[in-house]
PDB file of C-alpha atoms in Angstrom:
ATOM      1  CA  MET A 385     145.606-135.961 -92.660  1.00  0.00           C
ATOM      2  CA  SER A 386     146.777-138.968 -90.420  1.00  0.00           C
ATOM      3  CA  SER A 387     147.636-142.660 -92.154  1.00  0.00           C
ATOM      4  CA  ALA A 388     145.059-144.149 -90.381  1.00  0.00           C
ATOM      5  CA  SER A 389     142.437-141.364 -92.242  1.00  0.00           C
ATOM      6  CA  THR A 390     144.010-141.984 -95.429  1.00  0.00           C
ATOM      7  CA  ARG A 391     143.925-145.708 -94.754  1.00  0.00           C
ATOM      8  CA  LEU A 392     139.717-145.623 -94.171  1.00  0.00           C
ATOM      9  CA  LEU A 393     139.372-143.023 -96.931  1.00  0.00           C
ATOM     10  CA  SER A 394     140.838-145.566 -99.622  1.00  0.00           C
ATOM     11  CA  ARG A 395     139.477-148.870 -98.239  1.00  0.00           C
ATOM     12  CA  LEU A 396     136.273-148.161 -96.336  1.00  0.00           C
ATOM     13  CA  LYS A 397     133.014-148.933 -98.629  1.00  0.00           C
ATOM     14  CA  LEU A 398     129.521-148.257 -97.906  1.00  0.00           C
ATOM     15  CA  ARG A 399     129.110-151.879 -97.829  1.00  0.00           C
ATOM     16  CA  HIS A 400     131.165-152.391 -94.890  1.00  0.00           C
ATOM     17  CA  LEU A 401     129.494-149.858 -92.911  1.00  0.00           C
ATOM     18  CA  THR A 402     125.866-151.593 -93.664  1.00  0.00           C
ATOM     19  CA  LEU A 403     127.478-154.919 -92.745  1.00  0.00           C
ATOM     20  CA  LEU A 404     128.339-153.357 -89.708  1.00  0.00           C
ATOM     21  CA  THR A 405     124.979-151.578 -88.818  1.00  0.00           C
ATOM     22  CA  ARG A 406     123.046-155.035 -89.696  1.00  0.00           C
ATOM     23  CA  ILE A 407     125.326-157.043 -86.869  1.00  0.00           C
ATOM     24  CA  SER A 408     123.743-157.123 -83.450  1.00  0.00           C
ATOM     25  CA  ARG A 409     124.833-158.009 -80.136  1.00  0.00           C
ATOM     26  CA  GLY A 410     124.413-161.756 -80.245  1.00  0.00           C
ATOM     27  CA  GLU A 411     123.655-162.250 -84.149  1.00  0.00           C
ATOM     28  CA  SER A 412     124.981-164.816 -85.895  1.00  0.00           C
ATOM     29  CA  LEU A 413     127.055-163.833 -89.299  1.00  0.00           C
ATOM     30  CA  THR A 414     125.125-166.628 -91.142  1.00  0.00           C
ATOM     31  CA  ARG A 415     121.621-164.485 -89.880  1.00  0.00           C
ATOM     32  CA  VAL A 416     123.057-161.194 -91.415  1.00  0.00           C
ATOM     33  CA  ALA A 417     124.135-162.283 -94.712  1.00  0.00           C
ATOM     34  CA  GLU A 418     120.636-163.251 -95.225  1.00  0.00           C
ATOM     35  CA  SER A 419     119.435-160.150 -94.292  1.00  0.00           C
ATOM     36  CA  LEU A 420     121.594-158.448 -96.375  1.00  0.00           C
ATOM     37  CA  GLY A 421     121.042-160.941 -99.404  1.00  0.00           C
ATOM     38  CA  ILE A 422     124.526-162.154 -99.765  1.00  0.00           C
ATOM     39  CA  SER A 423     125.967-165.552 -98.864  1.00  0.00           C
ATOM     40  CA  GLN A 424     127.872-166.373 -95.632  1.00  0.00           C
ATOM     41  CA  PRO A 425     130.962-166.682 -97.301  1.00  0.00           C
ATOM     42  CA  ALA A 426     130.576-163.314 -98.576  1.00  0.00           C
ATOM     43  CA  ALA A 427     129.844-161.560 -95.344  1.00  0.00           C
ATOM     44  CA  THR A 428     132.924-163.546 -93.514  1.00  0.00           C
ATOM     45  CA  LYS A 429     135.179-162.087 -96.120  1.00  0.00           C
ATOM     46  CA  ALA A 430     133.849-158.492 -95.989  1.00  0.00           C
ATOM     47  CA  LEU A 431     134.267-158.456 -92.285  1.00  0.00           C
ATOM     48  CA  ALA A 432     137.647-159.611 -92.430  1.00  0.00           C
ATOM     49  CA  GLU A 433     138.147-156.919 -94.645  1.00  0.00           C
ATOM     50  CA  ILE A 434     137.237-154.332 -92.371  1.00  0.00           C
ATOM     51  CA  GLU A 435     138.831-155.893 -89.256  1.00  0.00           C
ATOM     52  CA  ASP A 436     142.107-155.694 -91.344  1.00  0.00           C
ATOM     53  CA  LEU A 437     141.245-152.284 -92.210  1.00  0.00           C
ATOM     54  CA  PHE A 438     140.906-151.156 -88.240  1.00  0.00           C
ATOM     55  CA  GLY A 439     143.871-153.183 -87.470  1.00  0.00           C
ATOM     56  CA  GLY A 440     142.107-155.716 -84.977  1.00  0.00           C
ATOM     57  CA  PRO A 441     138.968-157.823 -84.188  1.00  0.00           C
ATOM     58  CA  LEU A 442     135.677-155.870 -83.942  1.00  0.00           C
ATOM     59  CA  PHE A 443     134.039-158.899 -82.762  1.00  0.00           C
ATOM     60  CA  VAL A 444     134.189-162.409 -80.332  1.00  0.00           C
ATOM     61  CA  ARG A 445     132.837-165.040 -82.014  1.00  0.00           C
ATOM     62  CA  THR A 446     130.934-167.420 -79.609  1.00  0.00           C
ATOM     63  CA  ALA A 447     128.382-169.835 -79.827  1.00  0.00           C
ATOM     64  CA  ARG A 448     125.742-167.287 -79.034  1.00  0.00           C
ATOM     65  CA  GLY A 449     126.694-165.204 -81.888  1.00  0.00           C
ATOM     66  CA  LEU A 450     129.355-162.068 -82.723  1.00  0.00           C
ATOM     67  CA  HIS A 451     129.799-159.742 -79.379  1.00  0.00           C
ATOM     68  CA  PRO A 452     131.468-156.507 -80.027  1.00  0.00           C
ATOM     69  CA  THR A 453     134.917-156.073 -78.945  1.00  0.00           C
ATOM     70  CA  PRO A 454     135.595-152.522 -77.832  1.00  0.00           C
ATOM     71  CA  LEU A 455     136.998-151.531 -81.337  1.00  0.00           C
ATOM     72  CA  GLY A 456     133.680-153.131 -82.629  1.00  0.00           C
ATOM     73  CA  GLU A 457     131.417-150.784 -80.357  1.00  0.00           C
ATOM     74  CA  LEU A 458     133.559-147.622 -81.934  1.00  0.00           C
ATOM     75  CA  ALA A 459     133.332-149.136 -85.242  1.00  0.00           C
ATOM     76  CA  LEU A 460     129.466-149.677 -84.978  1.00  0.00           C
ATOM     77  CA  VAL A 461     128.850-146.322 -83.273  1.00  0.00           C
ATOM     78  CA  ARG A 462     130.477-144.348 -86.205  1.00  0.00           C
ATOM     79  CA  ALA A 463     129.058-146.793 -88.921  1.00  0.00           C
ATOM     80  CA  ARG A 464     125.714-145.833 -87.738  1.00  0.00           C
ATOM     81  CA  HIS A 465     126.452-141.803 -87.314  1.00  0.00           C
ATOM     82  CA  MET A 466     128.008-141.832 -91.242  1.00  0.00           C
ATOM     83  CA  LEU A 467     124.948-143.851 -92.461  1.00  0.00           C
ATOM     84  CA  GLN A 468     122.593-141.235 -90.708  1.00  0.00           C
ATOM     85  CA  ASP A 469     124.748-138.495 -92.289  1.00  0.00           C
ATOM     86  CA  ILE A 470     124.251-140.351 -95.957  1.00  0.00           C
ATOM     87  CA  ASP A 471     120.627-140.707 -95.059  1.00  0.00           C
ATOM     88  CA  HIS A 472     120.492-137.012 -94.387  1.00  0.00           C
ATOM     89  CA  TRP A 473     122.209-136.004 -97.617  1.00  0.00           C
ATOM     90  CA  ALA A 474     119.857-137.948 -99.640  1.00  0.00           C
ATOM     91  CA  VAL A 475     116.743-136.009 -98.082  1.00  0.00           C
ATOM     92  CA  GLU A 476     118.577-132.764 -98.380  1.00  0.00           C
ATOM     93  CA  MET A 477     119.290-133.557-102.097  1.00  0.00           C
ATOM     94  CA  GLU A 478     115.286-134.706-102.721  1.00  0.00           C
ATOM     95  CA  ALA A 479     114.300-131.433-101.239  1.00  0.00           C
ATOM     96  CA  LEU A 480     116.590-129.180-103.196  1.00  0.00           C
ATOM     97  CA  ARG A 481     115.363-131.122-106.676  1.00  0.00           C
ATOM     98  CA  GLY A 482     111.429-130.398-105.208  1.00  0.00           C
ATOM     99  CA  GLY A 483     112.150-126.797-104.892  1.00  0.00           C
ATOM    100  CA  HIS A 484     113.412-126.531-101.188  1.00  0.00           C
ATOM    101  CA  ALA A 485     116.271-124.726 -99.672  1.00  0.00           C
ATOM    102  CA  ALA A 486     116.933-127.345 -97.049  1.00  0.00           C
ATOM    103  CA  HIS A 487     115.256-130.199 -94.778  1.00  0.00           C
ATOM    104  CA  LEU A 488     115.654-130.324 -90.905  1.00  0.00           C
ATOM    105  CA  HIS A 489     114.996-133.186 -88.458  1.00  0.00           C
ATOM    106  CA  VAL A 490     113.654-132.164 -85.199  1.00  0.00           C
ATOM    107  CA  GLY A 491     112.767-133.570 -82.303  1.00  0.00           C
ATOM    108  CA  ALA A 492     110.423-132.299 -79.493  1.00  0.00           C
ATOM    109  CA  ILE A 493     108.838-133.088 -76.489  1.00  0.00           C
ATOM    110  CA  PRO A 494     105.152-133.647 -76.195  1.00  0.00           C
ATOM    111  CA  PHE A 495     105.009-130.534 -73.813  1.00  0.00           C
ATOM    112  CA  ILE A 496     105.660-128.166 -76.248  1.00  0.00           C
ATOM    113  CA  SER A 497     102.766-126.010 -77.175  1.00  0.00           C
ATOM    114  CA  ALA A 498     101.844-125.757 -81.159  1.00  0.00           C
ATOM    115  CA  ARG A 499     101.458-122.166 -80.079  1.00  0.00           C
ATOM    116  CA  VAL A 500     105.572-122.283 -80.349  1.00  0.00           C
ATOM    117  CA  LEU A 501     105.989-125.230 -83.219  1.00  0.00           C
ATOM    118  CA  VAL A 502     103.587-124.130 -85.729  1.00  0.00           C
ATOM    119  CA  PRO A 503     104.733-120.560 -86.235  1.00  0.00           C
ATOM    120  CA  THR A 504     108.192-121.715 -86.183  1.00  0.00           C
ATOM    121  CA  ILE A 505     107.740-124.459 -88.669  1.00  0.00           C
ATOM    122  CA  GLU A 506     105.549-121.722 -90.640  1.00  0.00           C
ATOM    123  CA  ARG A 507     107.962-119.044 -90.597  1.00  0.00           C
ATOM    124  CA  LEU A 508     111.009-121.277 -91.490  1.00  0.00           C
ATOM    125  CA  TYR A 509     109.301-122.561 -94.730  1.00  0.00           C
ATOM    126  CA  ALA A 510     107.897-118.898 -95.648  1.00  0.00           C
ATOM    127  CA  GLN A 511     111.179-117.340 -95.188  1.00  0.00           C
ATOM    128  CA  HIS A 512     113.680-119.963 -96.391  1.00  0.00           C
ATOM    129  CA  ARG A 513     112.064-122.702 -98.061  1.00  0.00           C
ATOM    130  CA  ILE A 514     113.324-125.166 -95.484  1.00  0.00           C
ATOM    131  CA  THR A 515     110.927-128.003 -94.715  1.00  0.00           C
ATOM    132  CA  VAL A 516     110.843-129.835 -91.163  1.00  0.00           C
ATOM    133  CA  ARG A 517     110.456-133.443 -89.814  1.00  0.00           C
ATOM    134  CA  LEU A 518     108.853-133.413 -86.443  1.00  0.00           C
ATOM    135  CA  GLU A 519     109.547-136.391 -84.124  1.00  0.00           C
ATOM    136  CA  ARG A 520     107.815-136.129 -80.750  1.00  0.00           C
ATOM    137  CA  ALA A 521     109.381-138.469 -77.824  1.00  0.00           C
ATOM    138  CA  THR A 522     110.359-137.491 -74.222  1.00  0.00           C
ATOM    139  CA  THR A 523     113.989-135.672 -73.878  1.00  0.00           C
ATOM    140  CA  ASP A 524     115.911-138.901 -73.163  1.00  0.00           C
ATOM    141  CA  GLN A 525     114.717-140.479 -76.631  1.00  0.00           C
ATOM    142  CA  LEU A 526     115.157-137.524 -78.456  1.00  0.00           C
ATOM    143  CA  LEU A 527     118.787-137.106 -77.432  1.00  0.00           C
ATOM    144  CA  GLN A 528     119.926-140.358 -78.377  1.00  0.00           C
ATOM    145  CA  SER A 529     118.658-140.032 -81.602  1.00  0.00           C
ATOM    146  CA  LEU A 530     120.798-136.618 -81.883  1.00  0.00           C
ATOM    147  CA  ARG A 531     123.536-137.869 -80.545  1.00  0.00           C
ATOM    148  CA  ALA A 532     123.096-141.055 -83.090  1.00  0.00           C
ATOM    149  CA  HIS A 533     122.691-138.152 -86.055  1.00  0.00           C
ATOM    150  CA  ALA A 534     118.963-139.249 -86.459  1.00  0.00           C
ATOM    151  CA  LEU A 535     117.943-135.880 -85.298  1.00  0.00           C
ATOM    152  CA  ASP A 536     119.615-132.068 -86.250  1.00  0.00           C
ATOM    153  CA  CYS A 537     118.607-130.564 -82.780  1.00  0.00           C
ATOM    154  CA  VAL A 538     115.974-131.065 -79.920  1.00  0.00           C
ATOM    155  CA  ILE A 539     113.387-128.851 -78.235  1.00  0.00           C
ATOM    156  CA  GLY A 540     113.423-130.651 -74.880  1.00  0.00           C
ATOM    157  CA  ARG A 541     114.699-130.287 -71.183  1.00  0.00           C
ATOM    158  CA  ALA A 542     118.382-129.809 -70.775  1.00  0.00           C
ATOM    159  CA  SER A 543     118.126-131.300 -67.233  1.00  0.00           C
ATOM    160  CA  VAL A 544     118.677-134.494 -68.697  1.00  0.00           C
ATOM    161  CA  MET A 545     122.090-133.936 -70.687  1.00  0.00           C
ATOM    162  CA  ILE A 546     124.442-135.000 -67.661  1.00  0.00           C
ATOM    163  CA  GLY A 547     127.721-136.309 -69.495  1.00  0.00           C
ATOM    164  CA  MET A 548     126.737-135.426 -72.924  1.00  0.00           C
ATOM    165  CA  ASN A 549     129.879-133.161 -73.654  1.00  0.00           C
ATOM    166  CA  GLU A 550     129.279-132.852 -77.438  1.00  0.00           C
ATOM    167  CA  LEU A 551     125.669-131.329 -77.005  1.00  0.00           C
ATOM    168  CA  HIS A 552     124.974-127.664 -75.958  1.00  0.00           C
ATOM    169  CA  HIS A 553     121.957-126.291 -75.057  1.00  0.00           C
ATOM    170  CA  GLU A 554     120.254-123.043 -75.174  1.00  0.00           C
ATOM    171  CA  VAL A 555     117.455-122.054 -72.563  1.00  0.00           C
ATOM    172  CA  LEU A 556     114.177-120.805 -74.700  1.00  0.00           C
ATOM    173  CA  TYR A 557     111.647-120.335 -72.124  1.00  0.00           C
ATOM    174  CA  PRO A 558     110.592-121.395 -68.542  1.00  0.00           C
ATOM    175  CA  GLN A 559     107.399-123.306 -67.822  1.00  0.00           C
ATOM    176  CA  ARG A 560     105.426-123.551 -64.425  1.00  0.00           C
ATOM    177  CA  PRO A 561     103.332-126.269 -63.517  1.00  0.00           C
ATOM    178  CA  ALA A 562      99.604-126.251 -63.283  1.00  0.00           C
ATOM    179  CA  LEU A 563      96.867-128.784 -62.020  1.00  0.00           C
ATOM    180  CA  ILE A 564      93.929-129.743 -64.409  1.00  0.00           C
ATOM    181  CA  ALA A 565      91.162-131.840 -64.180  1.00  0.00           C
ATOM    182  CA  ASN A 566      87.306-132.193 -65.603  1.00  0.00           C
ATOM    183  CA  PRO A 567      85.497-129.037 -65.185  1.00  0.00           C
ATOM    184  CA  ARG A 568      83.356-130.731 -62.264  1.00  0.00           C
ATOM    185  CA  LEU A 569      85.842-132.016 -60.454  1.00  0.00           C
ATOM    186  CA  ALA A 570      87.975-128.478 -61.163  1.00  0.00           C
ATOM    187  CA  ARG A 571      85.140-126.400 -59.446  1.00  0.00           C
ATOM    188  CA  ARG A 572      84.962-128.910 -56.210  1.00  0.00           C
ATOM    189  CA  MET A 573      88.836-128.305 -55.995  1.00  0.00           C
ATOM    190  CA  ALA A 574      88.825-124.655 -56.175  1.00  0.00           C
ATOM    191  CA  ARG A 575      86.837-124.001 -53.588  1.00  0.00           C
ATOM    192  CA  ARG A 576      89.316-125.543 -50.768  1.00  0.00           C
ATOM    193  CA  PRO A 577      92.890-124.970 -50.391  1.00  0.00           C
ATOM    194  CA  PRO A 578      95.532-127.921 -51.489  1.00  0.00           C
ATOM    195  CA  ASP A 579      95.370-130.936 -49.288  1.00  0.00           C
ATOM    196  CA  TRP A 580      98.484-133.334 -50.411  1.00  0.00           C
ATOM    197  CA  ARG A 581      97.084-136.368 -48.566  1.00  0.00           C
ATOM    198  CA  GLU A 582      93.693-135.971 -50.208  1.00  0.00           C
ATOM    199  CA  LEU A 583      95.313-135.669 -53.892  1.00  0.00           C
ATOM    200  CA  GLY A 584      97.757-138.242 -53.059  1.00  0.00           C
ATOM    201  CA  GLU A 585      94.470-140.740 -53.182  1.00  0.00           C
ATOM    202  CA  MET A 586      92.855-139.317 -56.220  1.00  0.00           C
ATOM    203  CA  ASN A 587      93.499-140.838 -59.783  1.00  0.00           C
ATOM    204  CA  TRP A 588      96.325-139.433 -61.445  1.00  0.00           C
ATOM    205  CA  ILE A 589      97.270-139.247 -65.230  1.00  0.00           C
ATOM    206  CA  LEU A 590     100.913-138.308 -65.132  1.00  0.00           C
ATOM    207  CA  PRO A 591     104.205-139.213 -67.586  1.00  0.00           C
ATOM    208  CA  THR A 592     106.404-141.817 -66.371  1.00  0.00           C
ATOM    209  CA  PRO A 593     108.568-141.053 -62.815  1.00  0.00           C
ATOM    210  CA  ALA A 594     111.742-140.983 -65.022  1.00  0.00           C
ATOM    211  CA  THR A 595     110.637-137.655 -66.817  1.00  0.00           C
ATOM    212  CA  PRO A 596     111.189-134.329 -65.439  1.00  0.00           C
ATOM    213  CA  ILE A 597     107.456-133.527 -64.608  1.00  0.00           C
ATOM    214  CA  GLY A 598     106.926-137.252 -63.004  1.00  0.00           C
ATOM    215  CA  ASN A 599     110.057-136.756 -61.045  1.00  0.00           C
ATOM    216  CA  MET A 600     109.321-133.641 -59.555  1.00  0.00           C
ATOM    217  CA  VAL A 601     105.534-134.442 -58.619  1.00  0.00           C
ATOM    218  CA  SER A 602     107.188-137.342 -56.843  1.00  0.00           C
ATOM    219  CA  GLU A 603     109.347-134.755 -54.884  1.00  0.00           C
ATOM    220  CA  LEU A 604     106.612-132.583 -54.193  1.00  0.00           C
ATOM    221  CA  PHE A 605     104.525-135.076 -52.628  1.00  0.00           C
ATOM    222  CA  THR A 606     107.604-136.349 -50.685  1.00  0.00           C
ATOM    223  CA  ARG A 607     108.336-132.928 -49.418  1.00  0.00           C
ATOM    224  CA  ALA A 608     104.572-132.548 -48.144  1.00  0.00           C
ATOM    225  CA  GLY A 609     104.945-136.065 -46.222  1.00  0.00           C
ATOM    226  CA  VAL A 610     102.586-137.873 -48.455  1.00  0.00           C
ATOM    227  CA  ARG A 611     103.401-141.048 -50.591  1.00  0.00           C
ATOM    228  CA  PRO A 612     103.141-140.226 -53.948  1.00  0.00           C
ATOM    229  CA  PRO A 613     100.633-141.230 -55.898  1.00  0.00           C
ATOM    230  CA  SER A 614     100.032-144.456 -58.293  1.00  0.00           C
ATOM    231  CA  PRO A 615      98.987-142.786 -61.460  1.00  0.00           C
ATOM    232  CA  ARG A 616      95.897-144.545 -63.161  1.00  0.00           C
ATOM    233  CA  VAL A 617      97.496-143.822 -66.484  1.00  0.00           C
ATOM    234  CA  GLN A 618     100.782-143.187 -67.523  1.00  0.00           C
ATOM    235  CA  THR A 619     101.178-140.911 -70.880  1.00  0.00           C
ATOM    236  CA  TYR A 620     102.261-137.442 -71.785  1.00  0.00           C
ATOM    237  CA  SER A 621      99.831-137.361 -74.557  1.00  0.00           C
ATOM    238  CA  MET A 622      97.521-134.503 -74.644  1.00  0.00           C
ATOM    239  CA  ASP A 623      95.104-136.088 -76.912  1.00  0.00           C
ATOM    240  CA  VAL A 624      94.731-138.761 -74.496  1.00  0.00           C
ATOM    241  CA  ILE A 625      94.533-136.811 -71.212  1.00  0.00           C
ATOM    242  CA  ALA A 626      91.862-134.612 -72.902  1.00  0.00           C
ATOM    243  CA  ALA A 627      89.805-137.813 -74.073  1.00  0.00           C
ATOM    244  CA  LEU A 628      90.066-139.434 -70.199  1.00  0.00           C
ATOM    245  CA  MET A 629      88.854-136.161 -68.709  1.00  0.00           C
ATOM    246  CA  HIS A 630      86.240-135.578 -70.689  1.00  0.00           C
ATOM    247  CA  GLY A 631      84.402-138.226 -69.386  1.00  0.00           C
ATOM    248  CA  ASP A 632      85.678-138.880 -65.904  1.00  0.00           C
ATOM    249  CA  ASP A 633      85.852-136.410 -63.200  1.00  0.00           C
ATOM    250  CA  SER A 634      87.394-138.243 -60.684  1.00  0.00           C
ATOM    251  CA  LEU A 635      90.871-137.415 -62.897  1.00  0.00           C
ATOM    252  CA  VAL A 636      93.890-135.068 -61.966  1.00  0.00           C
ATOM    253  CA  SER A 637      97.100-134.224 -63.644  1.00  0.00           C
ATOM    254  CA  ILE A 638     100.005-132.035 -63.660  1.00  0.00           C
ATOM    255  CA  VAL A 639     101.172-130.330 -66.875  1.00  0.00           C
ATOM    256  CA  PRO A 640     102.981-126.918 -67.892  1.00  0.00           C
ATOM    257  CA  GLU A 641     100.870-124.050 -67.872  1.00  0.00           C
ATOM    258  CA  ASP A 642     100.889-123.353 -71.620  1.00  0.00           C
ATOM    259  CA  ILE A 643      99.932-126.905 -72.450  1.00  0.00           C
ATOM    260  CA  ALA A 644      97.081-126.425 -69.670  1.00  0.00           C
ATOM    261  CA  ALA A 645      95.918-123.404 -71.628  1.00  0.00           C
ATOM    262  CA  ASP A 646      95.881-125.435 -75.060  1.00  0.00           C
ATOM    263  CA  LEU A 647      93.789-128.395 -73.269  1.00  0.00           C
ATOM    264  CA  ALA A 648      91.441-125.794 -71.433  1.00  0.00           C
ATOM    265  CA  ARG A 649      90.547-124.162 -75.104  1.00  0.00           C
ATOM    266  CA  GLY A 650      88.231-127.495 -75.862  1.00  0.00           C
ATOM    267  CA  GLY A 651      86.205-126.687 -72.888  1.00  0.00           C
ATOM    268  CA  ASP A 652      86.712-130.290 -71.376  1.00  0.00           C
ATOM    269  CA  ILE A 653      89.279-129.409 -69.308  1.00  0.00           C
ATOM    270  CA  THR A 654      89.695-126.592 -66.772  1.00  0.00           C
ATOM    271  CA  VAL A 655      92.796-125.521 -64.838  1.00  0.00           C
ATOM    272  CA  VAL A 656      92.382-125.620 -60.725  1.00  0.00           C
ATOM    273  CA  PRO A 657      93.374-122.244 -59.513  1.00  0.00           C
ATOM    274  CA  TRP A 658      96.066-123.793 -57.040  1.00  0.00           C
ATOM    275  CA  ARG A 659      99.690-122.051 -57.411  1.00  0.00           C
ATOM    276  CA  PHE A 660     102.579-124.610 -56.658  1.00  0.00           C
ATOM    277  CA  ASP A 661     105.967-123.169 -55.314  1.00  0.00           C
ATOM    278  CA  TRP A 662     108.213-125.022 -57.670  1.00  0.00           C
ATOM    279  CA  SER A 663     108.920-124.490 -61.419  1.00  0.00           C
ATOM    280  CA  LEU A 664     109.720-127.436 -64.371  1.00  0.00           C
ATOM    281  CA  PRO A 665     113.118-127.335 -65.901  1.00  0.00           C
ATOM    282  CA  PRO A 666     113.140-124.629 -68.893  1.00  0.00           C
ATOM    283  CA  ILE A 667     112.459-125.762 -72.240  1.00  0.00           C
ATOM    284  CA  SER A 668     115.836-125.375 -74.191  1.00  0.00           C
ATOM    285  CA  LEU A 669     116.858-125.901 -77.824  1.00  0.00           C
ATOM    286  CA  ILE A 670     119.530-128.690 -77.573  1.00  0.00           C
ATOM    287  CA  ARG A 671     122.044-129.198 -80.316  1.00  0.00           C
ATOM    288  CA  ARG A 672     125.059-130.996 -81.441  1.00  0.00           C
ATOM    289  CA  LYS A 673     128.495-128.982 -81.173  1.00  0.00           C
ATOM    290  CA  ARG A 674     129.709-128.444 -85.055  1.00  0.00           C
ATOM    291  CA  ASP A 675     132.678-127.291 -86.383  1.00  0.00           C
ATOM    292  CA  VAL A 676     130.980-125.558 -88.872  1.00  0.00           C
ATOM    293  CA  ALA A 677     127.257-124.376 -88.210  1.00  0.00           C
ATOM    294  CA  LEU A 678     124.754-125.817 -90.229  1.00  0.00           C
ATOM    295  CA  GLU A 679     122.878-123.217 -92.068  1.00  0.00           C
ATOM    296  CA  ALA A 680     119.175-124.552 -91.583  1.00  0.00           C
ATOM    297  CA  GLU A 681     119.651-125.143 -88.317  1.00  0.00           C
ATOM    298  CA  GLU A 682     120.903-121.481 -87.653  1.00  0.00           C
ATOM    299  CA  ARG A 683     117.997-120.482 -89.430  1.00  0.00           C
ATOM    300  CA  PHE A 684     115.547-122.405 -87.609  1.00  0.00           C
ATOM    301  CA  ALA A 685     116.799-121.338 -84.048  1.00  0.00           C
ATOM    302  CA  GLY A 686     116.833-117.935 -85.267  1.00  0.00           C
ATOM    303  CA  ILE A 687     113.119-117.999 -85.670  1.00  0.00           C
ATOM    304  CA  LEU A 688     112.434-120.012 -82.881  1.00  0.00           C
ATOM    305  CA  ARG A 689     113.913-117.844 -80.649  1.00  0.00           C
ATOM    306  CA  GLY A 690     111.404-115.006 -81.911  1.00  0.00           C
ATOM    307  CA  VAL A 691     108.573-117.133 -81.247  1.00  0.00           C
ATOM    308  CA  CYS A 692     109.717-117.812 -77.848  1.00  0.00           C
ATOM    309  CA  ARG A 693     110.387-114.206 -76.460  1.00  0.00           C
ATOM    310  CA  ASP A 694     106.821-113.749 -75.953  1.00  0.00           C
ATOM    311  CA  ILE A 695     106.746-116.461 -73.783  1.00  0.00           C
ATOM    312  CA  GLY A 696     109.755-116.462 -71.445  1.00  0.00           C
ATOM    313  CA  GLY A 697     111.974-113.641 -72.116  1.00  0.00           C
ATOM    314  CA  PRO A 698     115.097-113.713 -73.911  1.00  0.00           C
ATOM    315  CA  PRO A 699     117.357-117.001 -74.454  1.00  0.00           C
ATOM    316  CA  HIS A 700     120.817-117.407 -73.204  1.00  0.00           C
ATOM    317  CA  ILE A 701     123.222-120.095 -74.296  1.00  0.00           C
ATOM    318  CA  VAL A 702     124.724-122.726 -72.237  1.00  0.00           C
ATOM    319  CA  ASP A 703     127.666-124.560 -73.110  1.00  0.00           C
ATOM    320  CA  ASP A 704     128.253-127.595 -71.177  1.00  0.00           C
ATOM    321  CA  ALA A 705     131.960-128.151 -72.607  1.00  0.00           C
TER     322      ALA A 705
END
């Protein structure tokens, strides 16, 4: 163990970490002290202790508040990670006291079918007594939480993992796009071949352009020589898509085929029988690289693989080292 590690272990305290995570860019130390319920001199003393421990200034004091130095940026990131790990530790202890084996924090993009998530979560608890907290968001948002240790793993699209060398992904299954609409509109569209110019003038529900689907739809129209549509509504929510299309036969959207099948079960949405010559980035299980595997995460991954085999064939692991 290095001398720096020994110094951190012997002198760094949880109150130091809490103080660091309460300091945001431009915040005054007086306001930070108020948020912690301590005096400003006490906060100043604690910050001085931290800076002495790290061997240099962590913040630059200006008239507009505190601004982190490069050493301060590192301290802030590590402090947040350590407190997140402690929070996970507390949740796992509560799980054990409640008779559960462990607890996992899992992120999943909205376009993951319940036919994947529900049996995975059910089998994980039935076989291993492991509970799950599920968070839904876009892949880029979930990866931020994964890197900040707020999540244990993510089910999303690895195409946005550029520059994230501390993560690896395992492809679970492919997804192809499907055009969906109100049944009345879908019947009318099914009688004729695709006309991209006409499609571009229709009323669309789409995710934001920053998402893989939003970006690929724009590329699809561009390749056809047509200006990409400006969506009436931007959303990832299947509930919102279904509710909007229920009473409006002017709306169309592109979603993954398995999600389209889920939406069509209610009878308010129909898949337009057109085939596209492009595919969406596959669905992957994205995890942090660990020196020691987390047993609960390995159990989850094993069950998830089994559920996904029926959807897209055997998974394979890709390391972005």
